[in-house]
XYZ file of C-alpha atoms in Angstrom:
166
model
C 138.650 106.035 151.221
C 139.720 106.649 147.601
C 139.305 102.963 146.818
C 135.751 103.051 148.222
C 134.857 106.107 146.090
C 136.361 104.530 142.965
C 134.473 101.294 143.597
C 131.182 103.211 143.892
C 131.977 105.261 140.783
C 132.757 102.149 138.726
C 129.661 100.372 140.034
C 127.547 103.401 139.048
C 129.218 103.507 135.620
C 128.571 99.774 135.151
C 124.875 100.141 136.000
C 124.600 103.143 133.703
C 126.088 101.219 130.774
C 123.933 98.176 131.560
C 120.660 100.106 131.719
C 121.674 102.182 128.717
C 122.077 98.997 126.677
C 118.714 97.685 127.864
C 117.015 100.993 126.983
C 118.680 101.057 123.557
C 117.520 97.506 122.774
C 113.990 98.276 123.986
C 113.681 101.380 121.802
C 115.413 99.798 118.797
C 113.622 96.438 118.765
C 110.388 96.806 120.749
C 109.135 100.335 120.123
C 108.694 103.777 121.539
C 106.644 106.929 121.842
C 106.601 109.275 118.814
C 105.292 112.832 118.493
C 103.988 113.373 114.955
C 104.204 116.780 113.333
C 102.860 118.175 110.092
C 99.573 117.945 108.220
C 100.342 115.051 105.844
C 98.473 112.374 107.837
C 95.349 114.399 108.656
C 92.625 113.472 109.543
C 94.046 110.193 110.945
C 96.940 111.803 112.817
C 96.873 115.514 113.639
C 99.851 117.776 114.238
C 101.382 117.087 117.717
C 99.519 113.792 118.247
C 101.472 111.270 120.311
C 101.525 107.668 119.095
C 103.155 104.364 120.007
C 105.349 102.834 117.324
C 106.265 99.152 117.563
C 109.391 97.954 115.777
C 108.976 94.171 115.703
C 106.885 94.224 112.506
C 109.708 95.661 110.444
C 112.202 93.082 111.743
C 109.853 90.183 110.931
C 108.738 91.684 107.581
C 105.122 91.930 108.763
C 104.363 95.373 107.289
C 101.088 95.263 105.328
C 99.162 97.564 103.023
C 97.261 100.120 105.087
C 99.783 100.212 107.958
C 101.051 103.597 109.093
C 104.830 103.548 109.445
C 107.655 105.728 110.702
C 110.356 105.931 108.025
C 113.724 107.624 107.644
C 113.060 110.420 105.163
C 114.497 109.672 101.701
C 115.123 113.428 101.313
C 116.668 114.050 104.760
C 118.163 111.038 106.588
C 118.301 113.020 109.848
C 114.512 113.194 110.076
C 111.697 110.658 110.237
C 108.387 110.814 108.393
C 105.020 109.234 109.095
C 103.138 107.776 106.102
C 100.702 105.008 105.171
C 101.839 101.967 103.173
C 99.861 101.930 99.918
C 101.817 99.236 98.099
C 104.350 96.495 98.788
C 106.888 95.022 96.395
C 105.233 93.819 93.197
C 102.004 95.776 93.793
C 100.563 98.051 91.118
C 100.113 101.594 92.489
C 98.623 104.819 91.194
C 101.566 107.217 90.900
C 99.595 110.325 89.934
C 98.006 112.971 92.142
C 94.239 112.807 92.779
C 93.684 115.981 90.743
C 95.465 114.634 87.641
C 93.102 113.910 84.763
C 95.181 111.068 83.349
C 96.104 108.442 85.924
C 99.492 106.758 85.733
C 100.399 103.454 87.346
C 103.619 101.669 88.213
C 104.808 98.566 90.034
C 106.651 98.731 93.358
C 110.147 97.239 92.902
C 111.532 94.391 94.992
C 112.587 95.469 98.495
C 110.555 98.700 98.410
C 107.215 100.091 99.608
C 104.973 102.852 98.266
C 104.069 105.450 100.909
C 101.447 108.201 100.882
C 100.070 110.598 103.446
C 96.341 110.495 104.186
C 96.117 114.203 103.312
C 96.886 113.731 99.608
C 96.759 117.437 98.793
C 99.341 118.334 101.460
C 101.805 115.444 101.582
C 105.293 114.907 100.234
C 105.426 111.161 99.713
C 106.235 108.435 97.181
C 104.414 110.408 94.501
C 107.324 112.879 94.813
C 110.337 110.720 95.704
C 109.287 107.319 94.399
C 109.292 103.928 96.110
C 111.063 103.785 99.484
C 113.483 100.979 100.429
C 112.036 98.661 103.081
C 115.211 99.148 105.139
C 114.254 102.780 105.861
C 111.170 101.696 107.838
C 111.760 102.328 111.558
C 108.468 101.082 112.988
C 104.710 100.641 112.604
C 102.316 102.927 114.437
C 99.725 100.848 116.218
C 98.177 103.116 118.852
C 97.327 106.770 119.324
C 98.095 107.874 122.879
C 97.369 111.606 122.842
C 94.961 113.385 122.779
C 93.132 111.153 125.241
C 89.740 111.588 123.534
C 91.317 109.924 120.450
C 93.123 107.169 122.407
C 93.069 103.811 120.649
C 93.897 102.028 117.430
C 94.177 104.122 114.282
C 91.344 104.300 111.804
C 91.400 103.024 108.245
C 92.708 105.118 105.390
C 90.372 107.792 104.030
C 91.979 107.016 100.667
C 91.188 103.297 100.542
C 90.263 103.659 96.878
C 93.991 104.159 96.092
C 94.752 100.563 97.099
C 94.793 98.636 93.838
C 94.144 94.903 93.802
C 95.461 93.645 90.477
């Protein structure tokens, strides 16, 4: 009797570990569902929108200018942020705020990206903390799931003029 119970317990434990490993790999390498909070990506992503983030792009270095990414916050490693990639390594980016009279520019260093929120007046981004290491990117948002009336691929940046092609 005890042997039968132990066998069932170990079998259950084995399945739990097995499926836990599969779930971990799926969420780490394939992607997952993310609830976005805060106003920094408005109007593209509103507070409490639910999106799908795929993680393969970051592993294959396929992140491009204009992509919206989930990144470990440079200010708080326990939290993630959602921002748009404005510049990749070697790109010239505008480092000043839109309201600044004199515009300043800089180059994104090797192994880094320049991130900005779509809501430039209400976003803490690379203009505050500088270029972000590529290794902090967790995934690329490719689809908005909720609300249903907004279901689909994400729209282009309302700040397309900030992409510099030099």
